[in-house]
Coordinates of C-alpha atoms in Angstrom, one line a residue:
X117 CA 63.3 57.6 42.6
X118 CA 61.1 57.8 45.5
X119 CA 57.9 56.6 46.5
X120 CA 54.9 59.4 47.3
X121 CA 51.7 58.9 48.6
X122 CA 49.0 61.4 47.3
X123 CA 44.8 61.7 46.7
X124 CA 43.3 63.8 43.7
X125 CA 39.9 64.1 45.4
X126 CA 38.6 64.2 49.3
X127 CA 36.9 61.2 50.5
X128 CA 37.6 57.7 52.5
X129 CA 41.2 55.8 52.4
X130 CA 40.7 54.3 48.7
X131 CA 41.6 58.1 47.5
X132 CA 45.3 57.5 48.7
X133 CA 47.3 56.7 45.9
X134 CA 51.0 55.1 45.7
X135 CA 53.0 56.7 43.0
X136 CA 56.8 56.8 42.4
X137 CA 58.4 60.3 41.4
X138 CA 62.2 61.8 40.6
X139 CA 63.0 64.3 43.8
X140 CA 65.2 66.5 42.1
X141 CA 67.4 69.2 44.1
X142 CA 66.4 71.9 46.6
X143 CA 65.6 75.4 46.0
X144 CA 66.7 78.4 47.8
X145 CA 65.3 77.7 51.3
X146 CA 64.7 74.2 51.0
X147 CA 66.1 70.6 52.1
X148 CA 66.0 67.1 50.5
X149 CA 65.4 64.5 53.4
X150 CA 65.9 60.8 53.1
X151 CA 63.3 59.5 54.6
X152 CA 63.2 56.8 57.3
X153 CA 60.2 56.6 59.6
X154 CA 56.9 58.6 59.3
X155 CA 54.2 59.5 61.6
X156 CA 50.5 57.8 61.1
X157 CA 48.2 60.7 62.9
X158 CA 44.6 61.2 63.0
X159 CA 44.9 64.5 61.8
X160 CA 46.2 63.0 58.9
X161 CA 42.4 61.6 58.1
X162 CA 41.1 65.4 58.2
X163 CA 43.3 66.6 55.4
X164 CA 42.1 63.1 53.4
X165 CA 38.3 63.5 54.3
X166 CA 38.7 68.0 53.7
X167 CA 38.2 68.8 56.9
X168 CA 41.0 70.5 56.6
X169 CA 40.7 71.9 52.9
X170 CA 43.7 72.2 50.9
X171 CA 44.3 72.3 46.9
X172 CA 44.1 69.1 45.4
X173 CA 46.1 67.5 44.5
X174 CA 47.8 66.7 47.3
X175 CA 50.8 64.9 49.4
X176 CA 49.7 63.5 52.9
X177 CA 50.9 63.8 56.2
X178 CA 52.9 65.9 57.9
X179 CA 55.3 64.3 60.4
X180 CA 58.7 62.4 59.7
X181 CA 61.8 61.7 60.4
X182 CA 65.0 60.9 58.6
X183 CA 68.7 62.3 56.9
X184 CA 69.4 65.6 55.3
X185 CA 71.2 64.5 52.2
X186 CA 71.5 67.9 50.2
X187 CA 71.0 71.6 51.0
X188 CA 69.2 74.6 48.8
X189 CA 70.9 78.3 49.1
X190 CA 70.4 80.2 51.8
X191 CA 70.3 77.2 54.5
X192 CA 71.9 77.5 57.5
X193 CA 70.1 75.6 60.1
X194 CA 70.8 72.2 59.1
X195 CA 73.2 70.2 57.0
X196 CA 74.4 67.5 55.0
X197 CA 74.2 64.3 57.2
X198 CA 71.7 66.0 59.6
X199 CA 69.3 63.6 62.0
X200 CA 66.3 65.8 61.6
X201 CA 62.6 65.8 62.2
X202 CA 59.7 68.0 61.5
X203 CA 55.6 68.5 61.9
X204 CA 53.5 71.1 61.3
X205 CA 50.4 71.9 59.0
X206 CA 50.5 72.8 55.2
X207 CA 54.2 73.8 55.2
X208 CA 55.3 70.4 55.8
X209 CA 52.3 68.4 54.1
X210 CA 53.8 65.9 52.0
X211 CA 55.7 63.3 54.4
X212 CA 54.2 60.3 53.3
X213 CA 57.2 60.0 51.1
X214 CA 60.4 58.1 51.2
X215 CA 62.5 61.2 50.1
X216 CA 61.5 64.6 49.5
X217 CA 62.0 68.3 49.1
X218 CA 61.0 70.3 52.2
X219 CA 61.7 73.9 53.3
X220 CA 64.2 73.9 56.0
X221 CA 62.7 76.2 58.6
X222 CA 60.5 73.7 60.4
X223 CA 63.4 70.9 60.8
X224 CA 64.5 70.1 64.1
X225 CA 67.6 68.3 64.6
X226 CA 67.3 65.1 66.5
X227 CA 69.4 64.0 69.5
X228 CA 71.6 61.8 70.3
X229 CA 69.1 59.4 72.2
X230 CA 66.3 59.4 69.9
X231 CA 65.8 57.5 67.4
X232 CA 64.0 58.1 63.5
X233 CA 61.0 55.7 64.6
X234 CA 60.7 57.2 68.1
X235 CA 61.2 60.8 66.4
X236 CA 58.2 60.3 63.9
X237 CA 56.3 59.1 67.2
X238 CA 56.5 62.1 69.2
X239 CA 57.0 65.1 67.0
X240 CA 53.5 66.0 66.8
X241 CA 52.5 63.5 69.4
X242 CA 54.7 64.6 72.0
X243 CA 54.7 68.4 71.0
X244 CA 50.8 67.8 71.1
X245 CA 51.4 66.2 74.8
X246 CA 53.7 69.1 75.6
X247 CA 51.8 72.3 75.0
X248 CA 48.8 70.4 76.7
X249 CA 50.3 69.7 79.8
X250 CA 52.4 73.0 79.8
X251 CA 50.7 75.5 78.6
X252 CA 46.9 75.1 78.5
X253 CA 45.7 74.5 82.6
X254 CA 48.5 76.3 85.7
X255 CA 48.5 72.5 86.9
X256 CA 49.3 72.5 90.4
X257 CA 50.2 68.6 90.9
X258 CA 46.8 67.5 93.1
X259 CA 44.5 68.2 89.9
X260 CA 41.9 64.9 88.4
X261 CA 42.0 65.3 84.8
X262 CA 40.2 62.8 81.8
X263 CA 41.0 62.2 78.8
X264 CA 39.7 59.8 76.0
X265 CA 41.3 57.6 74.0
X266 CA 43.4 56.9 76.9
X267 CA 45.6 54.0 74.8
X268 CA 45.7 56.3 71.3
X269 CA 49.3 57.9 70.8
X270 CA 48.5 61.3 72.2
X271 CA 47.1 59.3 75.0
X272 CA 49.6 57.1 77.0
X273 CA 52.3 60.3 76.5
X274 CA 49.4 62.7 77.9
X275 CA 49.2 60.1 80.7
X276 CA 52.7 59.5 81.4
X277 CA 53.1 63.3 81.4
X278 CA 50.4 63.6 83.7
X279 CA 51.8 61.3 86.1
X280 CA 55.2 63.4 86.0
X281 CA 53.0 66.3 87.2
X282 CA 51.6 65.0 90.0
X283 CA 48.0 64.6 88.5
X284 CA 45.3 61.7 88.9
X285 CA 44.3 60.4 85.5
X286 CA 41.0 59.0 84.4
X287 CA 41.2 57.5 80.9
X288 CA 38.6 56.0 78.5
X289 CA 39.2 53.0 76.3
X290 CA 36.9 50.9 74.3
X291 CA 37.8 47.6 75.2
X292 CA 39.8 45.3 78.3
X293 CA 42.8 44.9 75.9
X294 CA 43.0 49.0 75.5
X295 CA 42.6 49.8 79.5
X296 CA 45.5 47.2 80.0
X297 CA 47.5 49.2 77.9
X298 CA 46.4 52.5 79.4
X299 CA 46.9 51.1 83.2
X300 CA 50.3 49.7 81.9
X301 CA 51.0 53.7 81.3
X302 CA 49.7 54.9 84.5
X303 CA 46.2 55.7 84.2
X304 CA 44.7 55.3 87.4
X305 CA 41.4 54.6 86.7
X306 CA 40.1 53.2 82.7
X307 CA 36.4 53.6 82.2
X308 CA 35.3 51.6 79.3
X309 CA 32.6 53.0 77.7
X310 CA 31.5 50.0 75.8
X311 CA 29.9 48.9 79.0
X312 CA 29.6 51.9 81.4
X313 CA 28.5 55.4 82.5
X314 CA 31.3 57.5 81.9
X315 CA 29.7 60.3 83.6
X316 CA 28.6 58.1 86.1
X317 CA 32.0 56.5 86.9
X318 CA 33.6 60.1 86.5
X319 CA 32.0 61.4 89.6
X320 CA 31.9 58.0 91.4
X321 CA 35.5 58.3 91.3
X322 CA 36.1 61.9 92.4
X323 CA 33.4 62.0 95.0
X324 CA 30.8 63.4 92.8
X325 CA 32.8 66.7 92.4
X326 CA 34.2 65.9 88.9
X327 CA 37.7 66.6 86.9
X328 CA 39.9 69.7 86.4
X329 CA 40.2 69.4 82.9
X330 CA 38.5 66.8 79.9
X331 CA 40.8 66.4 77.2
X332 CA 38.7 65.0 74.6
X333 CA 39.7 64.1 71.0
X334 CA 36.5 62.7 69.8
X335 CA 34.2 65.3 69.5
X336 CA 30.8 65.0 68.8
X337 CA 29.8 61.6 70.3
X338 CA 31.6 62.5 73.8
X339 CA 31.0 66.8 73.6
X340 CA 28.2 67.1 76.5
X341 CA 29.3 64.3 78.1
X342 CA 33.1 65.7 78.6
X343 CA 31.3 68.5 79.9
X344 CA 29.1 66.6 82.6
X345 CA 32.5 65.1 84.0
X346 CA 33.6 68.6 85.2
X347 CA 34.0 69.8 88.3
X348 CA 32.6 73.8 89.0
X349 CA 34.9 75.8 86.5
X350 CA 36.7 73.3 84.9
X351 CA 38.0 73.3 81.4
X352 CA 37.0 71.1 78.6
X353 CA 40.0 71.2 76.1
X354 CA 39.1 70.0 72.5
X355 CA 41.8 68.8 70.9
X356 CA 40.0 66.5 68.1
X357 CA 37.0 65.0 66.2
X358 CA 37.5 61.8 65.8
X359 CA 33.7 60.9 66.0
X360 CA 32.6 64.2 63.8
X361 CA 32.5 68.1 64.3
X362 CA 30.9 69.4 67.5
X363 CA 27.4 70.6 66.9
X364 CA 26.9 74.1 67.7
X365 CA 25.4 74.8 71.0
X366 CA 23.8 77.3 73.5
X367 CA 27.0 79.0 75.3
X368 CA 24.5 79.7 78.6
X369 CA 24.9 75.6 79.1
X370 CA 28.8 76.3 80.1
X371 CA 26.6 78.8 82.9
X372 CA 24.5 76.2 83.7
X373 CA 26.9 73.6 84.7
X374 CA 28.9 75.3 86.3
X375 CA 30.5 78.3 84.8
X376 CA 32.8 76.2 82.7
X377 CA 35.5 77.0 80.2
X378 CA 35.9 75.2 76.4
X379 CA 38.9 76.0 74.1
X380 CA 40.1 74.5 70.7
X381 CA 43.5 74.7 70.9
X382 CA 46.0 74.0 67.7
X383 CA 49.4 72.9 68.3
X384 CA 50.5 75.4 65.6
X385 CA 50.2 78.4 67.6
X386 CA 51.9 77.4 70.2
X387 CA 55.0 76.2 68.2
X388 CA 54.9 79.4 66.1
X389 CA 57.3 81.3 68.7
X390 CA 60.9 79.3 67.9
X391 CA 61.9 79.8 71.7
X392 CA 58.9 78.4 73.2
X393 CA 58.7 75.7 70.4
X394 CA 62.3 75.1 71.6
X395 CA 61.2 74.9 75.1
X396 CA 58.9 72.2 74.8
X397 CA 61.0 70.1 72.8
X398 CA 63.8 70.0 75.2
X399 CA 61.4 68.8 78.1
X400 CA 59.8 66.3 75.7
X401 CA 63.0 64.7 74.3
X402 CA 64.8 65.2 77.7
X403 CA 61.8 62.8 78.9
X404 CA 62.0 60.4 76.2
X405 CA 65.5 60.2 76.3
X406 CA 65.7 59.3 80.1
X407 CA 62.6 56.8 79.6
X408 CA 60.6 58.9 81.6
X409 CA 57.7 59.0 78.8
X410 CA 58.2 55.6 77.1
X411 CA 57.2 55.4 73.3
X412 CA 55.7 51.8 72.2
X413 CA 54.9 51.3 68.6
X414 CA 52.0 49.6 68.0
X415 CA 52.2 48.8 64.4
X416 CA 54.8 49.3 61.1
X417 CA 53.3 49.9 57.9
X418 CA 55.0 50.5 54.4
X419 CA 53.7 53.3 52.5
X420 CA 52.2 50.9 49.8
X421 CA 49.6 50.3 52.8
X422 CA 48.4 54.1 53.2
X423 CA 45.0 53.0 52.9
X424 CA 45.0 50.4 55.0
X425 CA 46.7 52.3 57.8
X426 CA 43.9 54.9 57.6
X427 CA 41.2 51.7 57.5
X428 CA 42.6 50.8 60.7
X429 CA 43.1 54.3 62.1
X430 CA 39.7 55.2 61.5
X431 CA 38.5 51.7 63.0
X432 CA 39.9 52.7 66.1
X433 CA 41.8 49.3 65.8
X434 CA 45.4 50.8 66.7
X435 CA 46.8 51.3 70.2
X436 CA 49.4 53.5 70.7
X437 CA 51.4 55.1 68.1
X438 CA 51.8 53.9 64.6
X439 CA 54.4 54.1 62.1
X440 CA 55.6 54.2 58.2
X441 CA 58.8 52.7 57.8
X442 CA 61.1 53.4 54.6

């Protein structure tokens, strides 16, 4: 029997309910996967609260790691005994689980040097991390980038990342105990906005000319002030809402300060090509593995304390990555 975490109904964490299920065996194109580690992501809360919509009921998450133990017909990517791990969207939805059914087409098998916790760290973390630092800005090593939520899991990988590129990195953190934690990753400069101008501080720091790029993963609260901290045609790349949707705005601002770019990227589309998906994995893991990116988990929760995870998620009481061990 295994334990599942699901919610009937949209809403805050107290919808996430604990219930314990027969697995069964795969179908034609599918896998069953002992679970051992899975991922605790913010993205997680979006399915919960219906930002992202999908029918109800529901299993949550979307990121784990663990042991092939049997295979449907038609298989032929993994096997029996397989290290695998997976992420993606509605396809994999469900993880919050100690064993489960899954297709097989998004499992990726693990290496050598990485391990089941590590793995439910960095698959969407580190793909995340990988695509941004690869794929979204023709980085040229003497760049100034920000990003907030410099001690969050995306955070101290985007940083480390960062620093293997060449690049100066201004984080923000909310308190003294976060920016330690971001410095200990290489930020170069932590602005906590508790108690100061990020804007301010952001041109302070570059001579008043601003970054290359903003990564910002809050959203609403930070939106206009990511764009204040750019320098003349610099990019302000969205890559969550932690503090609410972006209100819509007046595109002739971009004009007015200074001809500047905005994208929403979404990690699926720039896994959906199996070679470049491939691509990016190899540099992450090969980075991991030599402890060039270094993965420090904050905090273990069981999947009995779901809700609680999300409590503390949402509270922006975590630092670094989180996980659910089986």
């Amino acid at each position: 029997m295994a334990q599942i975490i699901t919610f009937a109904r949209t809403g805050g964490p107290e919808v996430l309910e604990l219930h314990t299920v027969s697995v069964g065996e795969p179908g034609p194109g599918q896998v069953r996967l002992q679970q051992k580690a899975v991922g605790l992501n913010y993205a997680d809360t979006y399915f919960r609260t219906g930002i992202y919509p999908v029918p109800l009921p529901s299993g949550m998450g979307v990121e784990a790691a663990g042991v092939v133990t049997a295979v449907g017909a038609g298989v032929d990517n993994v096997a029996v005994g397989d290290r695998v791990t997976y992420t993606g969207f509605t396809n994999t939805l469900g993880a919050y689980s100690s064993e489960r059914l899954i297709p097989a087409a998004p499992l990726i098998r693990l290496p050598d040097g990485i391990d089941f916790e590590t793995a439910a760290c960095i698959t969407m973390r580190g793909l995340t991390s990988a695509y941004l630092m690869r794929r979204i800005y023709p980085f040229q090593g003497h760049e100034t980038i920000m990003l907030h939520a410099a001690a969050g899991g995306v955070g101290l990988i985007l940083t480390q990342w960062a620093k293997l590129l060449g690049l100066t990195v201004i984080g923000t953190v909310s308190t003294e105990a976060k920016a330690e934690v971001a410095r200990a990753h290489g930020c170069d400069h932590v602005i906590n906005y508790s108690h100061e101008d990020v804007v301010a501080r952001v041109r302070e720091i570059t001579g008043g000319a601003g970054v290359a790029v903003v990564f910002d993963s809050v959203g609403k609260d930070t939106f206009m002030a990511s764009l204040d901290c750019l320098q003349r045609r610099g990019l302000l790349v969205c890559v969550g809402t932690a503090s609410g949707k972006i209100e819509p705005f007046d595109p002739a601002i971009l004009g007015r300060k200074g001809s500047l770019f905005v994208t929403r990227p979404a990690l699926a589309d720039y896994i959906a090509d199996p070679a470049e998906k491939q691509a990016l994995l190899t540099e992450l893991f090969a980075h991991v593995a030599a402890g060039r990116i270094r993965i420090d988990i904050h905090k273990r929760y069981a999947l009995a304390d779901a809700a609680q995870a999300h409590r503390d998620l949402e509270s922006r009481k975590t630092v670094g990555a989180s996980v659910f061990t089986i």
